[in-house]
Amino acid sequence: MSQNKHLSPGSSIVHIPDHPDLSVVCHNVERYPTLLLERLAHDVSQLLRRPPIKVPVTGAEMKDWLRQLHMPLRHCAHPLAAPWQHLPIQQRWSACATWLRQLIQRLEFAEDGAQSRTCGRILRLRFLDRRRCKTIMLELNISERHYHRLQNAGLEWLVEQYRLLQVAGIPGGD
């Protein structure tokens, strides 16, 4: 760790190991001794070596991603498109959209109950067919509260499928 005292009087700088463009600067050496700055620089270098922690995906993020489904460039740039980043943009959008459509279709035609099928139908009507919420509620003859419950249940199911995709590490796979 090199020190550079070419700052104002009473200031010091300690560079972070393995990161020449990062440093810890102190303007009060009496309060923050060089030994403390070196320890801080070492701790920061250790943190930078760790692999990034995967942030849990939420239903709101999934909803945002689904809303951008018909805008290919924005859809591809969304953080949830990360498993397909190795593909060119046109193929990335196609792969993401196909994956989402297949999952919504799988939920819509699920054999485990009418509620799952209704969740899938709501997701299809809202995000794939781009229908308004009120129209969907009238068509399915359900209250606004029930609509949002079912939509959130469907979004949470999609989030769980996305987590499984992250664990498997296979883009487009189940």
XYZ file of N, CA and C in Angstrom:
522
model
N 0.834 -1.161 0.000
C 0.000 0.000 0.000
C 0.885 1.231 0.000
N 0.784 1.956 -1.031
C 1.616 3.144 -1.124
C 0.880 4.333 -0.534
N 1.645 5.211 0.013
C 1.081 6.425 0.576
C 1.573 7.602 -0.241
N 0.709 8.566 -0.378
C 1.060 9.752 -1.134
C 0.625 10.963 -0.323
N 1.584 11.776 0.072
C 1.239 12.927 0.894
C 1.360 14.216 0.095
N 0.990 14.180 -1.168
C 1.023 15.370 -2.002
C -0.328 16.072 -1.968
N -1.039 15.914 -0.894
C -2.324 16.582 -0.717
C -2.111 17.795 0.177
N -3.195 18.363 0.617
C -3.087 19.504 1.524
C -2.425 19.063 2.828
N -1.823 19.966 3.552
C -1.170 19.599 4.813
C -2.171 18.943 5.762
N -1.725 17.868 6.397
C -2.591 17.139 7.318
C -3.447 16.085 6.639
N -3.274 15.898 5.328
C -4.043 14.897 4.582
C -3.141 13.746 4.183
N -3.732 12.588 4.001
C -2.966 11.448 3.485
C -3.867 10.608 2.597
N -3.233 9.800 1.776
C -3.954 8.944 0.840
C -3.314 7.562 0.886
N -4.167 6.530 0.878
C -3.701 5.146 0.843
C -4.416 4.477 -0.327
N -3.655 3.920 -1.248
C -4.234 3.262 -2.415
C -4.712 1.865 -2.047
N -5.796 1.459 -2.654
C -6.363 0.139 -2.395
C -5.591 -0.880 -3.225
N -5.104 -1.958 -2.591
C -4.328 -2.970 -3.317
C -5.112 -3.560 -4.490
N -4.425 -3.802 -5.581
C -4.975 -4.395 -6.808
C -5.968 -3.480 -7.529
N -6.160 -2.272 -7.058
C -7.074 -1.318 -7.691
C -6.398 0.056 -7.701
N -5.523 0.299 -8.676
C -4.749 1.535 -8.681
C -5.597 2.800 -8.812
N -6.802 2.672 -9.330
C -7.643 3.852 -9.504
C -8.480 4.182 -8.271
N -8.418 3.329 -7.230
C -9.165 3.567 -5.997
C -8.216 3.846 -4.845
N -8.649 4.745 -3.976
C -7.821 5.050 -2.808
C -8.703 5.572 -1.678
N -8.121 5.562 -0.478
C -8.774 6.111 0.700
C -8.044 7.395 1.035
N -8.784 8.479 1.167
C -8.192 9.784 1.440
C -8.679 10.253 2.806
N -7.759 10.813 3.550
C -8.081 11.338 4.871
C -7.547 12.761 4.977
N -8.368 13.651 5.475
C -7.963 15.042 5.632
C -7.615 15.384 7.080
N -7.706 14.405 7.971
C -7.384 14.631 9.374
C -6.601 13.423 9.885
N -5.286 13.454 9.736
C -4.421 12.329 10.087
C -4.430 12.064 11.594
N -4.620 13.092 12.383
C -4.642 12.896 13.830
C -5.836 12.048 14.248
N -6.950 12.290 13.633
C -8.161 11.544 13.978
C -8.178 10.161 13.343
N -7.674 10.051 12.116
C -7.653 8.785 11.386
C -6.209 8.458 11.020
N -5.502 7.721 11.860
C -4.088 7.421 11.587
C -3.927 6.563 10.335
N -2.731 6.594 9.795
C -2.415 5.868 8.568
C -2.670 4.377 8.716
N -2.404 3.829 9.884
C -2.646 2.404 10.119
C -4.119 2.053 9.930
N -5.007 2.907 10.391
C -6.446 2.703 10.210
C -6.821 2.784 8.736
N -6.239 3.739 8.023
C -6.515 3.862 6.583
C -6.025 2.640 5.817
N -4.871 2.125 6.193
C -4.356 0.922 5.528
C -5.268 -0.270 5.776
N -5.756 -0.394 6.993
C -6.689 -1.489 7.297
C -7.981 -1.335 6.499
N -8.470 -0.107 6.403
C -9.677 0.161 5.625
C -9.456 -0.165 4.147
N -8.309 0.233 3.609
C -7.991 -0.061 2.208
C -7.910 -1.566 1.982
N -7.335 -2.292 2.925
C -7.249 -3.750 2.811
C -8.653 -4.380 2.827
N -9.506 -3.923 3.733
C -10.872 -4.454 3.814
C -11.647 -4.189 2.526
N -11.479 -3.006 1.965
C -12.156 -2.686 0.704
C -11.656 -3.593 -0.412
N -10.361 -3.861 -0.464
C -9.824 -4.742 -1.509
C -10.385 -6.154 -1.351
N -10.573 -6.603 -0.120
C -11.152 -7.931 0.110
C -12.612 -7.973 -0.337
N -13.343 -6.913 -0.074
C -14.742 -6.857 -0.511
C -14.862 -6.860 -2.034
N -13.932 -6.178 -2.696
C -13.970 -6.120 -4.154
C -13.615 -7.453 -4.798
N -12.966 -8.328 -4.079
C -12.601 -9.643 -4.613
C -13.763 -10.630 -4.563
N -14.719 -10.380 -3.695
C -15.858 -11.294 -3.552
C -16.730 -11.241 -4.797
N -17.325 -12.389 -5.142
C -18.250 -12.364 -6.281
C -19.500 -11.561 -5.898
N -20.119 -10.908 -6.866
C -21.312 -10.115 -6.549
C -22.440 -11.017 -6.047
N -23.178 -10.521 -5.099
C -24.301 -11.259 -4.525
C -25.510 -11.075 -5.432
N -26.187 -12.170 -5.734
C -27.383 -12.076 -6.560
C -28.496 -11.441 -5.741
N -29.033 -10.366 -6.282
C -30.114 -9.662 -5.613
C -31.412 -10.425 -5.894
N -32.203 -10.666 -4.856
C -33.444 -11.389 -5.098
C -34.374 -10.609 -6.027
N -35.024 -11.332 -6.903
C -35.946 -10.743 -7.859
C -37.307 -10.597 -7.183
N -37.970 -9.486 -7.423
C -39.288 -9.257 -6.831
C -40.367 -9.324 -7.905
N -41.598 -9.437 -7.438
C -42.730 -9.436 -8.355
C -42.851 -8.121 -9.100
N -42.496 -7.013 -8.437
C -42.568 -5.697 -9.083
C -41.565 -5.601 -10.231
N -40.362 -6.165 -10.042
C -39.370 -6.153 -11.122
C -39.836 -7.011 -12.294
N -40.444 -8.155 -11.975
C -40.959 -9.030 -13.032
C -42.073 -8.320 -13.802
N -42.934 -7.610 -13.077
C -44.025 -6.868 -13.710
C -43.471 -5.787 -14.638
N -42.449 -5.082 -14.170
C -41.803 -4.057 -14.978
C -41.202 -4.654 -16.244
N -40.565 -5.813 -16.099
C -39.962 -6.482 -17.256
C -41.031 -6.922 -18.244
N -42.152 -7.434 -17.740
C -43.241 -7.851 -18.623
C -43.861 -6.660 -19.357
N -43.934 -5.518 -18.682
C -44.486 -4.326 -19.333
C -43.639 -3.892 -20.525
N -42.352 -4.193 -20.494
C -41.448 -3.799 -21.570
C -41.323 -4.867 -22.654
N -42.123 -5.889 -22.576
C -42.033 -7.004 -23.518
C -42.199 -6.563 -24.971
N -42.997 -5.553 -25.218
C -43.251 -5.101 -26.591
C -42.311 -3.977 -27.014
N -41.281 -3.716 -26.201
C -40.248 -2.721 -26.528
C -38.908 -3.455 -26.505
N -38.511 -4.068 -27.614
C -37.343 -4.959 -27.618
C -36.073 -4.395 -27.002
N -35.696 -3.161 -27.304
C -34.443 -2.629 -26.773
C -34.499 -2.432 -25.265
N -35.601 -1.915 -24.767
C -35.738 -1.731 -23.320
C -35.847 -3.070 -22.610
N -36.533 -4.013 -23.241
C -36.695 -5.349 -22.648
C -35.339 -6.040 -22.521
N -34.504 -5.903 -23.532
C -33.171 -6.529 -23.524
C -32.224 -5.858 -22.543
N -32.426 -4.580 -22.289
C -31.544 -3.846 -21.390
C -31.944 -4.009 -19.926
N -33.091 -4.601 -19.674
C -33.574 -4.779 -18.293
C -32.641 -5.733 -17.544
N -32.415 -5.505 -16.246
C -31.534 -6.395 -15.473
C -31.977 -7.865 -15.474
N -33.266 -8.123 -15.625
C -33.722 -9.515 -15.627
C -33.363 -10.250 -16.920
N -32.898 -9.535 -17.923
C -32.469 -10.175 -19.168
C -31.035 -10.693 -19.062
N -30.448 -10.622 -17.885
C -29.049 -11.014 -17.678
C -28.711 -12.440 -18.129
N -29.569 -13.440 -17.907
C -29.183 -14.788 -18.357
C -28.968 -14.912 -19.869
N -29.461 -13.948 -20.626
C -29.330 -14.002 -22.083
C -28.354 -12.961 -22.616
N -27.524 -12.359 -21.770
C -26.615 -11.292 -22.186
C -25.584 -11.745 -23.217
N -25.325 -13.037 -23.286
C -24.321 -13.527 -24.230
C -24.837 -13.522 -25.673
N -26.144 -13.326 -25.862
C -26.740 -13.343 -27.201
C -26.751 -11.943 -27.818
N -26.725 -11.865 -29.148
C -26.910 -10.557 -29.797
C -28.297 -10.009 -29.446
N -28.467 -8.710 -29.567
C -29.687 -8.052 -29.080
C -30.975 -8.645 -29.647
N -31.053 -8.873 -30.944
C -32.287 -9.390 -31.539
C -32.591 -10.791 -31.017
N -31.571 -11.622 -30.915
C -31.774 -12.981 -30.393
C -32.077 -12.940 -28.902
N -31.485 -11.996 -28.189
C -31.731 -11.864 -26.754
C -33.198 -11.553 -26.497
N -33.729 -10.579 -27.255
C -35.129 -10.224 -27.072
C -36.027 -11.402 -27.413
N -35.724 -12.080 -28.491
C -36.512 -13.229 -28.904
C -36.474 -14.332 -27.845
N -35.292 -14.598 -27.294
C -35.153 -15.639 -26.280
C -35.912 -15.277 -25.000
N -35.790 -14.028 -24.568
C -36.508 -13.578 -23.364
C -38.017 -13.657 -23.564
N -38.463 -13.125 -24.687
C -39.901 -13.105 -24.966
C -40.454 -14.521 -25.093
N -39.732 -15.397 -25.756
C -40.175 -16.788 -25.893
C -40.242 -17.463 -24.540
N -39.231 -17.255 -23.713
C -39.210 -17.859 -22.383
C -40.414 -17.398 -21.562
N -40.687 -16.096 -21.577
C -41.826 -15.566 -20.821
C -43.154 -16.077 -21.372
N -43.295 -16.095 -22.696
C -44.550 -16.582 -23.293
C -44.798 -18.055 -22.955
N -43.746 -18.854 -23.009
C -43.898 -20.275 -22.692
C -44.294 -20.482 -21.230
N -43.704 -19.702 -20.334
C -44.061 -19.829 -18.925
C -45.498 -19.401 -18.658
N -45.910 -18.299 -19.267
C -47.290 -17.843 -19.082
C -48.255 -18.866 -19.655
N -47.915 -19.445 -20.793
C -48.768 -20.474 -21.388
C -48.816 -21.715 -20.497
N -47.675 -22.081 -19.928
C -47.634 -23.234 -19.021
C -48.511 -22.990 -17.794
N -48.495 -21.769 -17.284
C -49.340 -21.435 -16.136
C -50.808 -21.401 -16.533
N -51.097 -20.886 -17.712
C -52.487 -20.769 -18.166
C -53.126 -22.134 -18.398
N -52.336 -23.099 -18.804
C -52.880 -24.426 -19.068
C -52.410 -25.445 -18.040
N -52.155 -24.966 -16.824
C -51.712 -25.855 -15.745
C -52.834 -26.806 -15.350
N -52.437 -27.981 -14.907
C -53.425 -28.983 -14.519
C -53.662 -29.015 -13.014
N -53.030 -28.092 -12.282
C -53.141 -28.141 -10.827
C -54.284 -27.318 -10.253
N -55.079 -26.683 -11.066
C -56.237 -25.988 -10.537
C -56.654 -24.783 -11.355
N -57.908 -24.380 -11.101
C -58.489 -23.265 -11.837
C -57.801 -21.951 -11.497
N -57.335 -21.805 -10.253
C -56.699 -20.551 -9.865
C -55.410 -20.327 -10.644
N -54.603 -21.377 -10.823
C -53.372 -21.240 -11.609
C -53.692 -20.863 -13.049
N -54.721 -21.490 -13.591
C -55.095 -21.174 -14.971
C -55.563 -19.724 -15.088
N -56.293 -19.243 -14.086
C -56.761 -17.859 -14.107
C -55.571 -16.893 -13.980
N -54.610 -17.241 -13.140
C -53.396 -16.410 -13.023
C -52.702 -16.313 -14.372
N -52.547 -17.425 -15.041
C -51.913 -17.442 -16.356
C -52.702 -16.652 -17.375
N -54.014 -16.771 -17.311
C -54.854 -16.045 -18.262
C -54.742 -14.535 -18.036
N -54.717 -14.125 -16.765
C -54.565 -12.701 -16.456
C -53.228 -12.187 -16.979
N -52.161 -12.931 -16.745
C -50.842 -12.502 -17.234
C -50.822 -12.419 -18.755
N -51.436 -13.388 -19.423
C -51.468 -13.363 -20.887
C -52.252 -12.159 -21.397
N -53.447 -11.965 -20.841
C -54.280 -10.863 -21.300
C -53.627 -9.507 -21.019
N -53.016 -9.370 -19.862
C -52.447 -8.078 -19.460
C -51.139 -7.759 -20.178
N -50.227 -8.714 -20.213
C -48.880 -8.406 -20.702
C -48.611 -8.863 -22.135
N -49.213 -9.941 -22.561
C -48.984 -10.386 -23.941
C -49.985 -9.737 -24.891
N -51.275 -9.735 -24.495
C -52.302 -9.133 -25.343
C -52.478 -7.636 -25.072
N -51.843 -7.129 -24.023
C -51.844 -5.717 -23.651
C -53.239 -5.147 -23.426
N -54.069 -5.908 -22.739
C -55.411 -5.430 -22.412
C -55.376 -4.629 -21.117
N -56.355 -3.776 -20.953
C -56.459 -2.959 -19.745
C -57.009 -3.807 -18.591
N -56.633 -3.424 -17.381
C -57.056 -4.168 -16.189
C -58.573 -4.249 -16.089
N -59.253 -3.129 -16.279
C -60.721 -3.090 -16.162
C -61.377 -4.033 -17.161
N -60.846 -4.095 -18.374
C -61.393 -4.986 -19.391
C -61.241 -6.436 -18.965
N -60.094 -6.762 -18.408
C -59.842 -8.135 -17.952
C -60.776 -8.487 -16.802
N -60.958 -7.556 -15.863
C -61.851 -7.807 -14.729
C -63.282 -8.064 -15.203
N -63.739 -7.284 -16.169
C -65.090 -7.477 -16.703
C -65.198 -8.814 -17.436
N -64.194 -9.136 -18.232
C -64.211 -10.384 -19.002
C -64.213 -11.617 -18.094
N -63.421 -11.570 -17.022
C -63.324 -12.711 -16.116
C -64.352 -12.651 -14.991
N -65.082 -11.533 -14.921
C -66.108 -11.345 -13.901
C -65.527 -11.490 -12.489
N -64.455 -10.739 -12.226
C -63.820 -10.771 -10.916
C -63.646 -9.346 -10.407
N -63.521 -9.207 -9.094
C -63.337 -7.889 -8.491
C -61.906 -7.405 -8.719
N -61.715 -6.121 -8.501
C -60.380 -5.544 -8.664
C -59.402 -6.159 -7.670
N -59.859 -6.349 -6.450
C -59.009 -6.944 -5.418
C -58.579 -8.361 -5.798
N -59.541 -9.155 -6.283
C -59.230 -10.536 -6.681
C -58.306 -10.549 -7.903
N -58.523 -9.611 -8.823
C -57.661 -9.492 -9.994
C -56.208 -9.291 -9.569
N -55.989 -8.341 -8.659
C -54.620 -8.046 -8.228
C -54.014 -9.205 -7.443
N -54.806 -9.890 -6.650
C -54.296 -11.072 -5.946
C -53.823 -12.130 -6.928
N -54.662 -12.407 -7.932
C -54.302 -13.424 -8.926
C -53.097 -12.989 -9.763
N -53.058 -11.725 -10.137
C -51.922 -11.230 -10.911
C -50.641 -11.352 -10.099
N -50.679 -10.967 -8.830
C -49.493 -11.070 -7.974
C -49.078 -12.518 -7.770
N -50.044 -13.421 -7.645
C -49.711 -14.845 -7.515
C -49.011 -15.339 -8.781
N -49.505 -14.920 -9.947
C -48.864 -15.298 -11.208
C -47.464 -14.710 -11.333
N -47.295 -13.457 -10.912
C -45.973 -12.828 -10.962
C -45.000 -13.532 -10.021
N -45.465 -13.906 -8.838
C -44.599 -14.631 -7.902
C -44.201 -15.995 -8.472
N -45.100 -16.644 -9.189
C -44.767 -17.919 -9.828
C -43.687 -17.697 -10.894
N -43.819 -16.617 -11.669
C -42.796 -16.298 -12.668
C -41.454 -15.995 -12.005
N -41.481 -15.296 -10.873
C -40.249 -14.997 -10.142
C -39.591 -16.300 -9.699
N -40.380 -17.239 -9.212
C -39.828 -18.532 -8.787
C -39.211 -19.278 -9.973
N -39.849 -19.232 -11.117
C -39.295 -19.872 -12.318
C -37.998 -19.184 -12.738
N -37.941 -17.865 -12.584
C -36.724 -17.125 -12.903
C -35.594 -17.534 -11.963
N -35.908 -17.702 -10.689
C -34.891 -18.147 -9.721
C -34.372 -19.529 -10.090
N -35.268 -20.404 -10.510
C -34.843 -21.740 -10.942
C -33.931 -21.641 -12.160
N -34.233 -20.713 -13.050
C -33.391 -20.488 -14.226
C -32.001 -20.025 -13.803
N -31.938 -19.126 -12.812
C -30.644 -18.640 -12.326
C -29.834 -19.768 -11.707
N -30.498 -20.629 -10.940
C -29.804 -21.737 -10.296
C -29.287 -22.715 -11.335
N -30.140 -23.027 -12.317
C -29.749 -23.973 -13.363
C -28.677 -23.357 -14.271
N -28.768 -22.050 -14.472
C -27.776 -21.381 -15.312
C -27.919 -21.721 -16.774
N -29.078 -22.195 -17.171
C -29.309 -22.575 -18.569
C -30.311 -21.599 -19.158
N -29.870 -20.642 -19.994
C -30.818 -19.697 -20.591
C -31.875 -20.414 -21.394
N -33.125 -20.067 -21.121
C -34.224 -20.646 -21.858
C -34.658 -21.999 -21.356
N -33.965 -22.563 -20.386
C -34.330 -23.873 -19.880
C -35.224 -23.789 -18.674
N -35.882 -24.901 -18.348
C -36.753 -24.948 -17.175
C -35.988 -25.432 -15.963
